[in-house]
Every structure is written in structure tokens, then in C-alpha cells.
Coordinates of C-alpha atoms in Angstrom, one line a residue:
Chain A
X1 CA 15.3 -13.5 -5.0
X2 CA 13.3 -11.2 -6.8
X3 CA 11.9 -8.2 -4.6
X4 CA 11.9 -4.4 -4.3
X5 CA 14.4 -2.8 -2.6
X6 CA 14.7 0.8 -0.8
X7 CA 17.4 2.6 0.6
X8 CA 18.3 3.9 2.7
X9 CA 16.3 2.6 5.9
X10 CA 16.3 5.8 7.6
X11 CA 17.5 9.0 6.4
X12 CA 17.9 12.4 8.3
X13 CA 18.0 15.4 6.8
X14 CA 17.8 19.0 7.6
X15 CA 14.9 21.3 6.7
X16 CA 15.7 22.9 3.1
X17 CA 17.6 20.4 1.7
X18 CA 16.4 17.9 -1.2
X19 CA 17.2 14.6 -0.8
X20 CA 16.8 11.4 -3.2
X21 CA 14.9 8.2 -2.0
X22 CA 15.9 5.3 -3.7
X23 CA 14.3 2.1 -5.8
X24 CA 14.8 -0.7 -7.1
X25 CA 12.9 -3.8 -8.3
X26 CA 14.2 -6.7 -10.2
X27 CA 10.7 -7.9 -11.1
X28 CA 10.6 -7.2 -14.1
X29 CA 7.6 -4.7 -13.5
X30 CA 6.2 -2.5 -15.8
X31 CA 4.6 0.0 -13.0
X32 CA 6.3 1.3 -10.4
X33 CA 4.4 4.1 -7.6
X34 CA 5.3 6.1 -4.6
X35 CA 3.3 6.4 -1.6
X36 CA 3.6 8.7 1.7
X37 CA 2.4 7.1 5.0
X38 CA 1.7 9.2 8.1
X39 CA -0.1 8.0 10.8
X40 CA -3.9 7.7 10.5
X41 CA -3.9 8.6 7.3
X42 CA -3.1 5.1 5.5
X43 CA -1.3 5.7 2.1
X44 CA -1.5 8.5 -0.4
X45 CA 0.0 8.2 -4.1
X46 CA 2.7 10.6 -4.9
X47 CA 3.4 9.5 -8.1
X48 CA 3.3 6.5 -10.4
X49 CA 5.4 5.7 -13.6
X50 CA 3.6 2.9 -16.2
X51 CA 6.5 2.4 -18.4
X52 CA 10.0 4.2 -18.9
X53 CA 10.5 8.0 -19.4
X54 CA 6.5 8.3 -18.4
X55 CA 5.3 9.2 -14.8
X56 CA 2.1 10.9 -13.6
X57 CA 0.8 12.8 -10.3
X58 CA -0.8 11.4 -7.8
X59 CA -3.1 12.7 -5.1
X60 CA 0.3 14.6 -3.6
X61 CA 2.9 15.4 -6.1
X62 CA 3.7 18.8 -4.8
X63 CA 7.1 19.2 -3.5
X64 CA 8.1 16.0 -5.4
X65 CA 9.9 14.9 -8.4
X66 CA 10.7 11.5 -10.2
X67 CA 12.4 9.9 -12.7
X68 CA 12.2 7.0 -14.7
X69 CA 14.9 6.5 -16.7
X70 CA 15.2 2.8 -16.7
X71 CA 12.3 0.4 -16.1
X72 CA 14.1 -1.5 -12.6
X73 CA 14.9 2.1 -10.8
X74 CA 11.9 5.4 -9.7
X75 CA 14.0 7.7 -7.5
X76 CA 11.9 10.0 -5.8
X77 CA 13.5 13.2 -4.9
X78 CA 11.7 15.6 -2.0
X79 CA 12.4 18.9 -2.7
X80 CA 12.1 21.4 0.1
X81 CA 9.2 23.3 -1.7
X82 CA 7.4 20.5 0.7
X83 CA 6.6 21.5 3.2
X84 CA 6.2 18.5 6.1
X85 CA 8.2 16.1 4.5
X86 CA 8.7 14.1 7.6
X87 CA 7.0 10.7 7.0
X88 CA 7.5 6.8 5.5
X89 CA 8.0 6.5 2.2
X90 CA 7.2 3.4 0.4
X91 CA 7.4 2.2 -2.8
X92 CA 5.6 -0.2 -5.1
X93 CA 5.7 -2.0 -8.6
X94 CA 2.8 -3.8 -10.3
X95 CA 2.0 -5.9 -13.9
X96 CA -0.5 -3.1 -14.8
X97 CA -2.4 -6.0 -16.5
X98 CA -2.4 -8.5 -13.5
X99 CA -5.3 -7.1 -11.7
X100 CA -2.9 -3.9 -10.5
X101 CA -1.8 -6.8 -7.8
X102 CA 1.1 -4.2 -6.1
X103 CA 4.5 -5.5 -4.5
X104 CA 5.8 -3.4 -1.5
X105 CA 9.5 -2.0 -0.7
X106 CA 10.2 -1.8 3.1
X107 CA 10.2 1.7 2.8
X108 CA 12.4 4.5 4.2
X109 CA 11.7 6.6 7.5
X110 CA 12.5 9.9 6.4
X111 CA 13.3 12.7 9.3
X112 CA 13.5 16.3 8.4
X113 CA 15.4 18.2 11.7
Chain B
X1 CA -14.9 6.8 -8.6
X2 CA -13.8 3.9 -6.5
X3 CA -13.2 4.2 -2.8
X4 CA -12.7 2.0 0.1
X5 CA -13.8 2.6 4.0
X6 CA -12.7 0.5 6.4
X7 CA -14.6 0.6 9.7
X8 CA -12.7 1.0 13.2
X9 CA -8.9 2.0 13.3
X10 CA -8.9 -0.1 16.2
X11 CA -9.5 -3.6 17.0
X12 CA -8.4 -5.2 20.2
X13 CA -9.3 -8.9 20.2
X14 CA -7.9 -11.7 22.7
X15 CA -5.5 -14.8 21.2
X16 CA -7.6 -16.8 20.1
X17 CA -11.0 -15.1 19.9
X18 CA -12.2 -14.7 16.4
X19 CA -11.2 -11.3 14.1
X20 CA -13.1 -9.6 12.0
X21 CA -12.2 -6.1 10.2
X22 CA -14.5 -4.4 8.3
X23 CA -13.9 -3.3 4.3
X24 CA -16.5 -1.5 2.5
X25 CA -15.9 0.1 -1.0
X26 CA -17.7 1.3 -3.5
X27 CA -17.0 0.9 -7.5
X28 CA -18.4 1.9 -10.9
X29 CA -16.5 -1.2 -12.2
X30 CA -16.5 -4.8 -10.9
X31 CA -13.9 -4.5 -8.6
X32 CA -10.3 -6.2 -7.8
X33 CA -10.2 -6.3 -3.9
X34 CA -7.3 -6.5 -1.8
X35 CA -6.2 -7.1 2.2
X36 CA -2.5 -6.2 2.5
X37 CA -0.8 -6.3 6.3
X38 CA 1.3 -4.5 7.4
X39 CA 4.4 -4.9 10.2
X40 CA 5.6 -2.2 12.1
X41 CA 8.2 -0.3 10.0
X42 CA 8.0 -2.6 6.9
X43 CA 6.5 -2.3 4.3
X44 CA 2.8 -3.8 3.1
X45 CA 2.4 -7.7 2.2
X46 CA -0.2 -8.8 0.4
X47 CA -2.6 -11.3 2.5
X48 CA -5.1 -12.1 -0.1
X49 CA -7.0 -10.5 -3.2
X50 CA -10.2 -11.3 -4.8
X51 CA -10.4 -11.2 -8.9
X52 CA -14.0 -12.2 -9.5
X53 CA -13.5 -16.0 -9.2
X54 CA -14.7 -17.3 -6.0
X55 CA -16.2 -14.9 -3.3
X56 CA -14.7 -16.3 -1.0
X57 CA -10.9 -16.0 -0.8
X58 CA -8.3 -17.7 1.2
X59 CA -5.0 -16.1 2.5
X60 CA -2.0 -16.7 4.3
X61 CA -1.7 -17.0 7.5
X62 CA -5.1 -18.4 7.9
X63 CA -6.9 -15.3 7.1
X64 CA -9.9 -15.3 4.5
X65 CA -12.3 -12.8 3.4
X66 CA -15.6 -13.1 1.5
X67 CA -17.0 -10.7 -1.3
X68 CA -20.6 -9.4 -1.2
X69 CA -21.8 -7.4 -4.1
X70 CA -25.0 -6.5 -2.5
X71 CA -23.6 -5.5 0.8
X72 CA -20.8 -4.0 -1.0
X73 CA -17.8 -5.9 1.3
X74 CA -15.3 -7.4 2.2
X75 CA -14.4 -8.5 5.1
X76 CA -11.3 -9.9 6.6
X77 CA -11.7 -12.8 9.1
X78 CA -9.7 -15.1 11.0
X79 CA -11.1 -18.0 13.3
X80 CA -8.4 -17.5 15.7
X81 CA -6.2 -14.9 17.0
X82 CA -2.1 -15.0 17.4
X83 CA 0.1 -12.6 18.7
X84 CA 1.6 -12.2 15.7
X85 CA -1.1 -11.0 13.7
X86 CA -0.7 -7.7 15.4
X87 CA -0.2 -5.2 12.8
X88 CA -1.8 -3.0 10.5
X89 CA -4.0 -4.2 7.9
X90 CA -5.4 -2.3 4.8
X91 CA -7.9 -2.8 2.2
X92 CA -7.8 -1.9 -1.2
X93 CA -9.5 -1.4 -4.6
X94 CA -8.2 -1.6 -8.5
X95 CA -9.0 2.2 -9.2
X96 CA -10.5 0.7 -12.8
X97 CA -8.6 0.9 -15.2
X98 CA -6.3 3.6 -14.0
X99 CA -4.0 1.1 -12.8
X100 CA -3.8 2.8 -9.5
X101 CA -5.1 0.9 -5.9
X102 CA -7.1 3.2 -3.9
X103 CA -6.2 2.4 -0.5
X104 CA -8.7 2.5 2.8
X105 CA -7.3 4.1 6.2
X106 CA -6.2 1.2 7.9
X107 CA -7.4 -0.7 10.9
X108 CA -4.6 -1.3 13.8
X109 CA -4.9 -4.6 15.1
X110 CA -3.6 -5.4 18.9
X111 CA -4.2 -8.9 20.1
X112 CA -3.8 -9.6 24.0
X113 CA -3.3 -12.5 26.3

């Protein structure tokens, strides 16, 4: 089955260390994005990748970083320059051309101590 | 710039009464709509998206919604309320061109017996 997949589900970490989120699509999508979720606040890009080796900001890149260094996989590393990093995480892929119509991962639950 | 506002971040209906949650955006471009839904701790699922064919769309789950340029909407209805469509539900807008959605708040719905 083709999908997006995230790992891991739920991830602890303690306050001032980076850690890596993971994904992974086997769509065959060009696009790939990161959003942050808290509550109330509905989704806010972090940043998006088009095509390989390219990525942009989004409305919150600070105290983020990507890659993308091969067109199934956009790690997104949190750094501890952010500062409330607590929050879901999920991440998306699209055909840029198909009406930006956007697949969801399941997301990762991320708990800075 | 394109933006979406969704209206109430709370609906309580009974099973079986009628839903109704609001979407209005607002787009220099015609727009690409969207109603994703969203379980608790997964990630989003598309419902149903409108692409300028017919204004009114059909979804899963038995859920439509109807585009209205002059009233600038679109709303998500469902004749009849289940238990299970308690969730979260989000509307969304093609950013136009920038192959970005731009994402309202959200709009929690509870159903009770």
C-alpha cells in the first residue's frame, strides 16, 4: 500500500537536545511539507521541499532544519534553538500539479521534559 | 493572499441531527477548496475537495459541501450525525500557485446521544 509513513509515534526528549523526526512516502510525490499542530491553533507550515536537494521556509522555520536528499524521505530535525518544541508534528506530500491535493502521515507526538 | 476562516471551534450536535461547519476563505485566484478530518492523534484525511467542476461536492462518509463564489464559502454538511464523525475537521485553500495549502483553525466536532 502506498502511504506516508512517520516515526516514531511518540518521542521524548529532554530540553536542549536535537532530535530527528522521520518521513517517508512511497507515492511517488514530488512535494513533501512539515506542519506543527498545537491545540487551537490548527496547522502551521514549517517547511516544504518541491523537488530533491530544494526546500523552503514556511511560516515557522526557526529552530528547524531539513533535508531532502532523496525524493521518498524529508527528515525534520528540531534543534534546541526552538524554543517550545513540544507539539504534533505531521507531515505531508502532494503532486504540486494535482490541485496541491496533500496526503497526511500519522504524525509524531513529540514531548520535550 | 488566500486565507481561510472557519467559524466556531466548537460544534455540538446530537446523532442524527443535521451538521453544518462553516468555511469561509478568501482568494485572489479561483480557488482549490478542501475539507480534511481529522481523528484524535492521527493524522488529517482528506473528506472531499472542490476543483471548479461542480459546486457541489460529495465526500466520504456522507459528508458534502457546496461552493459559493459570491458568498465566498464553503460549507461542510451532513444530513445526519454518527458518533463517529467526532473529530476535528479543517478547511483548506490552494495558496495559488505557491503550492502551499493554507489551512483554517479547525472546528471540533462532538456528537451526543
Amino acid at each position: 500500500d502506498g502511504g506516508i509513513t512517520q516515526s516514531p509515534k511518540y518521542l521524548f526528549r529532554k530540553e536542549g537536545q536535537n532530535v530527528t523526526l522521520s518521513c517517508e512516502q512511497n507515492l511517488n510525490h514530488d512535494a513533501m511539507y512539515w506542519y506543527r499542530q498545537d491545540p487551537g491553533q490548527g496547522l502551521r507550515l514549517i517547511y516544504y521541499s518541491q523537488i530533491v536537494n530544494d526546500f523552503q521556509k514556511g511560516d515557522i522555520a526557526e529552530g528547524y532544519s531539513v533535508s531532502r536528499e532523496k525524493k521518498e524521505s524529508f527528515p525534520l530535525t528540531v534543534t534546541s534553538a526552538q524554543k517550545n518544541p513540544t507539539a504534533f508534528y505531521l507531515c505531508a506530500s502532494s503532486i504540486p500539479d494535482d490541485y496541491n491535493e496533500q496526503f497526511f502521515g500519522p504524525g509524531t507526538r513529540l514531548t520535550v521534559l | 493572499a488566500q486565507s481561510v476562516t472557519q467559524l466556531g471551534s466548537h460544534v455540538s450536535v446530537s446523532e442524527g441531527a443535521l451538521v453544518l461547519l462553516r468555511c469561509n476563505y478568501s482568494s485572489s485566484v479561483p480557488p482549490y477548496l478542501f475539507w480534511y478530518v481529522q481523528y484524535p492523534n492521527q493524522g488529517l484525511q482528506l473528506l472531499l475537495k472542490y476543483t471548479s467542476a461542480a459546486t457541489l461536492v460529495k465526500g466520504i462518509n456522507g459528508f458534502e459541501a457546496e461552493f459559493k463564489k459570491s458568498e465566498t464559502s464553503f460549507h461542510l454538511t451532513k444530513p445526519s450525525a454518527h458518533m463517529s464523525d467526532a473529530a476535528e475537521y479543517f478547511c483548506a485553500v490552494d495558496s495559488g500557485g505557491y503550492n502551499k495549502l493554507i489551512f483554517g483553525a479547525g472546528t471540533r466536532l462532538a456528537v451526543h446521544p
